[in-house]
Amino acid sequence: MANRNLYLSNIPVEEALSKYLSALDVMPKFEIIPVEDSLDRVTRAAVYARFSSPLFNAAAMDGIAVNAKDTNGARESSPVTLKAGMDFKIVDTGDPVNAPYDAVIMAEDLIQIDGSEDVKIMEAVSSWQHIRPVGEDIVAGEMIIPGRHRIRPIDIGVLFSGGITCVEVFSKPKIAVFPTGTEIIDASSLKEGGHPKAGEIIESNTRMFEALIKQSGGEASRFAPVADNFEKLKDAVQKAAIEYDMVLINAGSSAGTEDFTVQVLREIGEVIVHGVAMKPGKPVILAKVNSKPVIGTPGYPVSAWLSYQTFASPVLSMFTGRREETLKKTEAVISRRIVSSLKHKEYVRITAGKVNGLLVASPLARGAGAAMSLVRADGFCVIDQRSEGIEAGEKAQIELYRSIEEIDRTLIVNGSHDLILDVIADMMSCGNGINLVSCHAGSMAGLLSLKRGECHIAPVHLLDEETGVYNISWIKKILNGMDVCLIKGVGRVQGLIIKKGNPLKIKTLVDLRRCRFINRQRGAGTRLLLDHLLKKEGIDSAEIDGYSREAATHMAAAAAVQSGGADAAMGIASAAKALDLDFIAMGEEEYDFAVRADSLNLKEIEIFIDTLKNRDFHEKLAELGHPLNAYTWNRSGEIVYINM
Amino acid sequence: MANRNLYLSNIPVEEALSKYLSALDVMPKFEIIPVEDSLDRVTRAAVYARFSSPLFNAAAMDGIAVNAKDTNGARESSPVTLKAGMDFKIVDTGDPVNAPYDAVIMAEDLIQIDGSEDVKIMEAVSSWQHIRPVGEDIVAGEMIIPGRHRIRPIDIGVLFSGGITCVEVFSKPKIAVFPTGTEIIDASSLKEGGHPKAGEIIESNTRMFEALIKQSGGEASRFAPVADNFEKLKDAVQKAAIEYDMVLINAGSSAGTEDFTVQVLREIGEVIVHGVAMKPGKPVILAKVNSKPVIGTPGYPVSAWLSYQTFASPVLSMFTGRREETLKKTEAVISRRIVSSLKHKEYVRITAGKVNGLLVASPLARGAGAAMSLVRADGFCVIDQRSEGIEAGEKAQIELYRSIEEIDRTLIVNGSHDLILDVIADMMSCGNGINLVSCHAGSMAGLLSLKRGECHIAPVHLLDEETGVYNISWIKKILNGMDVCLIKGVGRVQGLIIKKGNPLKIKTLVDLRRCRFINRQRGAGTRLLLDHLLKKEGIDSAEIDGYSREAATHMAAAAAVQSGGADAAMGIASAAKALDLDFIAMGEEEYDFAVRADSLNLKEIEIFIDTLKNRDFHEKLAELGHPLNAYTWNRSGEIVYINM
């Protein structure tokens, strides 16, 4: 435990960035490239037209070019005849009109003279009629686009029109990207269907960096993972700082590795900042080696992403010349309380959705390791360092990386988890471009979130112990007086998920007394079902080792069993099947969807209902449930109850 | 004039598109590619994780892994000692924690025992503390991303984390792009500094298409221009409709060429629509050949761009799987009356700017040939076919392709034209990312637009004939009672712009009686100056051939002289110099900037003033004016008058 860099600084984000940028001396490079290759590149200087457009006085209509003076006096009562080959010339739109001609008469205004090429006109014209004069669009010498302008398709068109074939732009910066850590393996070793060994981690952050750099207009060169070896890392970074414009080092997931990085950078260069008051992302390292920017990003995926966006991206844009695009800021109602420390600025991922016309932002998992929360998120709620958090129902500024239109196409689902939510989400995305975003808070929490207007759909499976009827009595109780419908979902089989081969010979709930169990979170229907069954059997929950250990989804519980972290879990048959585990059925239950009545006329909800009724969906249920008959779908999509 | 297709249909835009899309039978293709290459590609189907992440129970902190049971009873008054190599194992964040260990204690909570590897703890821990359980982020078998999802950098990271190395995506459609027209030449022939011959047009539209296709996720193959030859075009298109997924044909600028295209398509395929009720873009051709979509776009740049966006882009997205991004719609005050016909839907290019907090949209040039208007525009005001237009001051829906943030960084200039506006625009773009958008309406129109709140800055050079003082008395008169400042611009030399070598031996204004003149638009300061000078000399404007012919800028007037379309123009010395023409000085005038007093505190206006005072700017003025001493800059940037 020696040699640890426990003492990070805690500089505010903005201060860290400005300190770093002013310590750097970024000198962008420039290159001259063909205009046809210049999309999204940034001009070094203003570009001026070489030629005018049009380059000559051009006919703006199909017809004849004439000298306006020759038409003087023409009127309906005394037409003027124009002689072919002398008084006019036939022109198409775009043809040059030269002296002595100075006007164009449209073909529709001509009267053909039978047996002659000559024409008659019944109206005099003024000179320069229907002529696009030289330079009407662009005059040679005029500026087409200014300096530091990101080139768009229309710019390329106009540059060519102005006779420009090459343009000087900011060069693409070359960025070396190093994954580090002895436990890190490259995904390429898995291509033959291999499986990582115990303790190995598949490298993913620098793959994300490659894509981020490409998106920002840079060129990434990703190196093979560097082991936690001081000399190796030092050599690699020292070399890269000569050959490349910038270096990104992603620490393995261990703090030990990060220590190596900062020590290496201190030895071969200058560390400007180590440790920033942000969460996630605190242990970022901002350094320079051989006058080149070198950034060490933390190993957790969300930390890595955020430290790229916060520090690497602004540096990159000094090389590319691009203006950074800032996220769309807007105001939303925060659905759940967010507590934050005064020690840091916190970036809380949120999903956003319009529920009854109100933009509602719901915080997602906050762990730095929760990469899926970034995939699911619509944006961030950034909690200022000076703020202790936001209360539920308060309005706050959020930053969106999805457009409001995309968010309008989003249905937020919050409640009980089932694998079929993935299937529905996929079908709605493929077929209709609708995003179905699920938070798995459990049945009870889902109904409460529906009540607060934070979600569109709350999946529930809550047994009324007295009547044996599912869901309805709970909706009556929790959503008392609210206009809510219950849409029939699926019947599904619940039971015990146990290890393949059942080594502990578990048969009934009584056997849970002699194994390590993993439970679901409070308020989850599955946990309530377990409590109900335990009561019936007369088993005290205190007797079960792991009763208080919580997993948030059926899959997470099953994964704990699969990995050996637990011997048994209560859950749905399809989760056992998905992870190839054994299963002991305990009964069928009803998994339905509570929806506000006033959202039934939303197009997205209609498509949701259609999906539930869809034959393809039923086939997928059969497949997911085979051979355990894990699902039934007799009345899926029917509205079975209306609460008022 | 035979063989012309004058009879286009006039189908409404939406009807034309839906008719075309339903006649097509687009079958997208798919391919499996490495995840690292999948940025911005669209998934065919949902992608499910192969492995969980984390793949094992992992330490979430640096410290020691223990069995929670061994810590029972530890408290400050009676610490528990844990034996090295037996009761615990040292772990870094991310290291696996395996049985018998089931919890992690942070390094900070350990008490080292001198002379021993053992440690003491003062608090019992619960099992699974500081452990990231298997699958906390992703469980094997869970959906990572749905089908028809455009892959982002974060998705790439999570796909790798989930053990996915290849992904099935929509293939990039291959689009053949044909420029047509005998008068069209390829820009490559100009690479050695050549100049197009009389009547030749540099091909630019298909270069723009290449970039648009790339931006939309397709692969363009651009062919050399095809001459107006029926058989050649037929062969080329027939071959392309076999080898490519889609074909775009851009007509030359002549209607004759477009006729060829539609005739060819009728012979080798099926023309679904020819002629749409839109402006610009009416003569678009929507066809299919060999079941492949083939679109013929009109030759004018703005028509070409609009017909691509309206018809080609939706077809392309059926191949790429992308959802089309729609333009941001918002409401703005329309600054000038827009008259539109009931015959078509009209796409009026606009610039948008916030003036006194109000979003104001000003229509730009409406000609289909005005490609620069697309470069300058911030978006469109789309006038519905059923509408006859919009009155000045009315609110209307606009569609923006610049972000509101970019528009916030935009200064709108409307008034008198000078080449120095390009220089200022370039300096402000390079230095500060500020867009300076100029409309050249003339001094008078500029002041009126400032009065209506449509622009930030109105450049003026208006002589008071009685006092000989520039600008101030006109501001008093036109902006009576408004809080407006006059910022000193430059002194500049006005005079006659004449042909190189002065073949007509023009010496004074009297000589204008014997040559072809080109004037400036009504309300332009230069025209008023000319009128003033003519009056002084006793010359009747009716004696001047071309007095009523109008050019909108000094450069456009000079271009007319250069091209031989006129013998003389009144204008500034720098325009004569820019086009290498002769010049007869008639006197110095004052070119200043009128600005509303309340916008003086805008950051953008401050930077504008700083630019006027900047030494680099003065050097550029010297260069632009050399050797005519066309500019002086004694007090540039000073506020010389405040109107109240």
Short mmCIF file of C-alpha atoms in Angstrom, two decimals, chain A residues 1 4 6 34 36 39-40 44-46 48 50-52 55-57 59-60 62-64 69 90-96 107-108 110 112 128 132-135 137-149 152-158 160-163 165-166 187-188 190-191 193-196 198-204 207-208 210-212 214-215 253-256 300 305 323 326-328 369-377 401-402 405 409 417 422-423 425-426 429-433 516 545 549 553 555-556 559 562-563 565 579, chain B residues 1 4 6 34 36 39-40 44-46 48 50-52 55-57 59-60 62-64 69 90-96 107-108 110 112 128 132-135 137-149 152-158 160-163 165-166 187-188 190-191 193-196 198-204 207-208 210-212 214-215 253-256 300 305 323 326-328 369-377 401-402 405 409 417 422-423 425-426 429-433 516 545 549 553 555-556 559 562-563 565 579:
data_model
loop_
_atom_site.label_atom_id
_atom_site.label_comp_id
_atom_site.label_asym_id
_atom_site.label_seq_id
_atom_site.Cartn_x
_atom_site.Cartn_y
_atom_site.Cartn_z
CA MET A 1 0.00 0.00 0.00
CA ARG A 4 -0.04 5.80 -3.27
CA LEU A 6 -3.71 9.85 -1.96
CA PRO A 34 -8.60 20.06 -52.28
CA GLU A 36 -13.80 18.45 -52.34
CA LEU A 39 -16.13 19.05 -45.43
CA ASP A 40 -16.10 19.86 -41.69
CA ARG A 44 -7.34 29.23 -41.69
CA ALA A 45 -8.14 32.56 -43.36
CA ALA A 46 -10.92 34.16 -45.38
CA TYR A 48 -12.01 35.20 -51.68
CA ARG A 50 -11.20 33.93 -58.00
CA PHE A 51 -13.99 34.27 -60.58
CA SER A 52 -17.38 35.90 -60.61
CA LEU A 55 -18.91 34.52 -65.12
CA PHE A 56 -20.74 36.25 -67.96
CA ASN A 57 -24.08 37.93 -68.56
CA ALA A 59 -29.88 34.31 -69.96
CA ALA A 60 -32.19 33.83 -66.97
CA ASP A 62 -35.27 30.16 -72.25
CA GLY A 63 -36.03 32.41 -75.22
CA ILE A 64 -34.19 34.83 -77.48
CA LYS A 69 -33.58 49.12 -78.70
CA ILE A 90 -31.95 31.65 -79.45
CA VAL A 91 -30.74 31.13 -75.88
CA ASP A 92 -31.39 28.61 -73.12
CA THR A 93 -31.26 29.55 -69.48
CA GLY A 94 -27.61 30.01 -68.51
CA ASP A 95 -26.35 30.75 -72.03
CA PRO A 96 -24.15 33.82 -72.42
CA ALA A 107 -40.11 31.85 -75.44
CA GLU A 108 -43.74 32.10 -74.26
CA LEU A 110 -42.89 35.03 -78.99
CA GLN A 112 -43.84 32.25 -84.59
CA TRP A 128 -31.01 43.81 -69.07
CA ARG A 132 -28.35 37.47 -64.78
CA PRO A 133 -25.50 39.98 -64.86
CA VAL A 134 -21.88 38.96 -64.29
CA GLY A 135 -21.25 38.55 -60.57
CA ASP A 137 -24.14 35.81 -57.07
CA ILE A 138 -20.40 36.27 -56.42
CA VAL A 139 -18.00 38.93 -57.66
CA ALA A 140 -14.35 37.96 -58.11
CA GLY A 141 -12.43 39.29 -55.11
CA GLU A 142 -15.39 39.11 -52.72
CA MET A 143 -15.13 37.03 -49.58
CA ILE A 144 -16.90 33.69 -49.89
CA ILE A 145 -16.28 32.41 -46.36
CA PRO A 146 -14.39 33.98 -43.47
CA GLY A 147 -11.45 32.53 -41.61
CA ARG A 148 -12.04 29.98 -38.85
CA HIS A 149 -15.21 28.80 -40.53
CA ARG A 152 -20.41 22.90 -44.94
CA PRO A 153 -21.65 21.27 -48.17
CA ILE A 154 -23.07 24.58 -49.45
CA ASP A 155 -19.70 26.25 -48.85
CA ILE A 156 -18.03 23.60 -51.00
CA GLY A 157 -20.49 24.35 -53.80
CA VAL A 158 -19.88 28.07 -53.63
CA PHE A 160 -16.14 25.75 -56.65
CA SER A 161 -18.45 28.34 -58.22
CA GLY A 162 -15.94 31.00 -57.23
CA GLY A 163 -13.14 29.04 -58.93
CA THR A 165 -10.12 24.30 -55.89
CA CYS A 166 -7.83 24.23 -52.84
CA ALA A 187 -10.89 -7.01 -27.19
CA SER A 188 -9.13 -8.42 -30.24
CA LEU A 190 -11.81 -12.23 -27.81
CA LYS A 191 -12.54 -12.33 -31.50
CA GLY A 193 -15.24 -16.33 -29.05
CA GLY A 194 -12.82 -16.33 -26.13
CA HIS A 195 -13.69 -15.29 -22.59
CA PRO A 196 -11.62 -12.98 -20.39
CA ALA A 198 -10.53 -14.03 -13.97
CA GLY A 199 -9.58 -10.48 -13.06
CA GLU A 200 -9.12 -9.33 -16.65
CA ILE A 201 -10.96 -6.28 -17.86
CA ILE A 202 -11.83 -5.67 -21.52
CA GLU A 203 -10.39 -2.34 -22.58
CA SER A 204 -13.16 0.00 -23.70
CA ARG A 207 -12.09 2.81 -27.98
CA MET A 208 -14.57 5.44 -26.88
CA GLU A 210 -10.96 7.04 -30.61
CA ALA A 211 -14.55 7.74 -31.59
CA LEU A 212 -14.75 11.01 -29.62
CA LYS A 214 -12.84 11.29 -34.71
CA GLN A 215 -16.07 13.14 -33.97
CA SER A 253 -9.27 0.83 -13.27
CA SER A 254 -6.80 0.65 -10.41
CA ALA A 255 -5.54 3.62 -8.47
CA GLY A 256 -2.10 2.03 -8.52
CA TYR A 300 -14.04 4.41 -14.67
CA TRP A 305 -16.01 10.34 -20.68
CA ARG A 323 -15.80 26.08 -31.98
CA THR A 326 -22.11 23.35 -26.12
CA LEU A 327 -24.97 21.23 -24.90
CA LYS A 328 -28.48 22.60 -25.14
CA GLY A 369 -18.65 2.81 -13.23
CA ALA A 370 -22.18 2.97 -14.57
CA ALA A 371 -21.41 3.37 -18.27
CA MET A 372 -24.90 2.20 -19.21
CA SER A 373 -26.28 5.26 -17.43
CA LEU A 374 -24.48 7.37 -20.05
CA VAL A 375 -26.00 5.27 -22.82
CA ARG A 376 -29.48 5.66 -21.36
CA ALA A 377 -29.13 9.31 -20.38
CA TYR A 401 -27.36 15.92 -25.67
CA ARG A 402 -30.51 14.62 -27.29
CA GLU A 405 -37.66 16.21 -30.81
CA ARG A 409 -40.27 10.54 -29.10
CA HIS A 417 -38.06 -4.95 -14.42
CA ASP A 422 -35.64 -4.73 -23.92
CA VAL A 423 -37.65 -6.54 -26.58
CA ALA A 425 -37.72 -1.08 -26.72
CA ASP A 426 -35.99 -2.72 -29.67
CA SER A 429 -36.92 1.75 -32.02
CA CYS A 430 -36.66 -0.33 -35.20
CA GLY A 431 -40.19 0.22 -36.32
CA ASN A 432 -41.02 3.74 -35.27
CA GLY A 433 -37.91 5.47 -34.00
CA ARG A 516 -26.40 -17.43 0.52
CA ASP A 545 -28.35 -15.08 4.85
CA ARG A 549 -28.64 -7.81 0.02
CA THR A 553 -33.05 -6.25 -11.64
CA MET A 555 -30.70 -10.07 -14.38
CA ALA A 556 -28.47 -8.53 -11.71
CA ALA A 559 -25.74 -12.64 -12.43
CA GLN A 562 -24.03 -17.18 -11.89
CA SER A 563 -20.81 -15.60 -10.61
CA GLY A 565 -21.62 -14.38 -5.29
CA LEU A 579 -27.87 -16.81 -17.96
CA MET B 1 -36.88 25.82 -79.56
CA ARG B 4 -38.94 21.60 -74.80
CA LEU B 6 -42.67 23.18 -70.84
CA PRO B 34 -15.76 -4.06 -36.23
CA GLU B 36 -14.24 0.40 -33.52
CA LEU B 39 -19.27 5.49 -35.19
CA ASP B 40 -22.39 7.08 -36.70
CA ARG B 44 -29.73 -3.39 -37.73
CA ALA B 45 -31.00 -5.11 -34.58
CA ALA B 46 -30.66 -4.83 -30.83
CA TYR B 48 -27.10 -7.78 -26.31
CA ARG B 50 -21.93 -11.14 -24.22
CA PHE B 51 -20.29 -10.59 -20.84
CA SER B 52 -21.31 -8.80 -17.69
CA LEU B 55 -17.16 -9.46 -15.02
CA PHE B 56 -16.42 -10.33 -11.40
CA ASN B 57 -17.07 -8.91 -7.96
CA ALA B 59 -13.15 -3.85 -5.21
CA ALA B 60 -14.68 -0.36 -5.45
CA ASP B 62 -8.26 0.71 -2.58
CA GLY B 63 -7.85 -1.24 0.65
CA ILE B 64 -8.19 -4.82 1.84
CA LYS B 69 -17.91 -12.04 9.55
CA ILE B 90 -4.63 -6.14 -0.33
CA VAL B 91 -6.74 -4.93 -3.25
CA ASP B 92 -6.71 -1.93 -5.57
CA THR B 93 -9.89 -0.52 -7.04
CA GLY B 94 -11.07 -2.90 -9.76
CA ASP B 95 -9.30 -5.98 -8.41
CA PRO B 96 -11.43 -9.12 -8.08
CA ALA B 107 -7.08 1.87 3.22
CA GLU B 108 -7.85 5.03 5.21
CA LEU B 110 -6.85 0.67 8.63
CA GLN B 112 -0.97 -0.38 10.65
CA TRP B 128 -20.68 -6.61 0.08
CA ARG B 132 -19.05 -3.61 -7.29
CA PRO B 133 -21.01 -6.81 -7.85
CA VAL B 134 -20.83 -8.74 -11.12
CA GLY B 135 -23.07 -7.10 -13.69
CA ASP B 137 -23.28 -1.96 -14.99
CA ILE B 138 -24.25 -4.56 -17.61
CA VAL B 139 -25.51 -8.11 -17.20
CA ALA B 140 -24.67 -10.60 -19.93
CA GLY B 141 -27.77 -11.03 -22.08
CA GLU B 142 -29.11 -7.52 -21.43
CA MET B 143 -29.71 -5.18 -24.30
CA ILE B 144 -26.94 -2.59 -24.70
CA ILE B 145 -28.43 -0.66 -27.61
CA PRO B 146 -31.64 -1.21 -29.56
CA GLY B 147 -32.01 -1.78 -33.27
CA ARG B 148 -31.95 1.21 -35.62
CA HIS B 149 -29.79 3.18 -33.23
CA ARG B 152 -22.21 7.22 -30.53
CA PRO B 153 -18.76 7.15 -28.88
CA ILE B 154 -20.24 6.09 -25.53
CA ASP B 155 -22.05 3.19 -27.23
CA ILE B 156 -18.73 1.99 -28.64
CA GLY B 157 -17.26 2.01 -25.14
CA VAL B 158 -20.15 0.04 -23.69
CA PHE B 160 -16.59 -3.29 -25.88
CA SER B 161 -17.30 -3.53 -22.15
CA GLY B 162 -20.05 -6.00 -22.97
CA GLY B 163 -17.61 -8.11 -25.00
CA THR B 165 -16.34 -6.68 -31.10
CA CYS B 166 -18.48 -6.74 -34.26
CA ALA B 187 -12.81 22.49 -61.76
CA SER B 188 -9.81 20.19 -62.10
CA LEU B 190 -8.51 25.06 -63.56
CA LYS B 191 -5.91 23.70 -61.21
CA GLY B 193 -4.48 28.69 -62.72
CA GLY B 194 -6.58 28.47 -65.87
CA HIS B 195 -9.67 30.53 -66.58
CA PRO B 196 -13.00 29.16 -67.90
CA ALA B 198 -16.60 32.18 -72.54
CA GLY B 199 -19.88 30.43 -71.78
CA GLU B 200 -18.32 27.71 -69.64
CA ILE B 201 -19.65 27.11 -66.16
CA ILE B 202 -17.57 25.57 -63.37
CA GLU B 203 -19.38 22.52 -62.05
CA SER B 204 -20.20 22.95 -58.37
CA ARG B 207 -19.41 18.71 -55.42
CA MET B 208 -21.96 19.96 -52.93
CA GLU B 210 -20.80 14.66 -52.59
CA ALA B 211 -20.46 16.49 -49.30
CA LEU B 212 -24.17 16.24 -48.48
CA LYS B 214 -21.03 12.05 -46.98
CA GLN B 215 -22.71 14.03 -44.22
CA SER B 253 -28.07 25.19 -66.00
CA SER B 254 -29.98 24.95 -69.26
CA ALA B 255 -33.54 23.76 -69.54
CA GLY B 256 -32.54 21.87 -72.65
CA TYR B 300 -29.52 26.42 -60.14
CA TRP B 305 -29.67 22.14 -52.60
CA ARG B 323 -33.57 9.27 -38.66
CA THR B 326 -35.22 18.12 -38.83
CA LEU B 327 -34.32 21.79 -38.65
CA LYS B 328 -34.98 23.63 -35.42
CA GLY B 369 -29.04 31.24 -58.61
CA ALA B 370 -28.10 33.07 -55.46
CA ALA B 371 -25.91 30.40 -53.86
CA MET B 372 -24.25 32.97 -51.61
CA SER B 373 -27.61 33.60 -50.01
CA LEU B 374 -27.49 29.98 -48.75
CA VAL B 375 -23.99 30.55 -47.39
CA ARG B 376 -25.10 33.70 -45.60
CA ALA B 377 -28.46 32.38 -44.42
CA TYR B 401 -29.78 25.45 -39.43
CA ARG B 402 -27.58 27.47 -37.14
CA GLU B 405 -26.02 30.16 -29.63
CA ARG B 409 -22.88 35.47 -31.73
CA HIS B 417 -21.58 48.23 -48.96
CA ASP B 422 -15.41 41.39 -45.53
CA VAL B 423 -12.19 42.27 -43.74
CA ALA B 425 -16.09 39.87 -40.78
CA ASP B 426 -12.98 37.78 -41.26
CA SER B 429 -14.63 35.29 -37.07
CA CYS B 430 -10.97 34.34 -36.68
CA GLY B 431 -10.44 36.12 -33.42
CA ASN B 432 -13.69 35.73 -31.57
CA GLY B 433 -15.99 33.36 -33.44
CA ARG B 516 -23.02 52.89 -71.15
CA ASP B 545 -27.59 55.57 -70.85
CA ARG B 549 -29.64 50.09 -64.35
CA THR B 553 -22.74 46.56 -54.48
CA MET B 555 -18.18 45.07 -56.63
CA ALA B 556 -21.21 44.16 -58.74
CA ALA B 559 -17.83 43.57 -62.36
CA GLN B 562 -14.90 44.56 -66.15
CA SER B 563 -17.09 42.18 -68.18
CA GLY B 565 -21.55 45.03 -69.78
CA LEU B 579 -10.90 44.08 -60.21
#
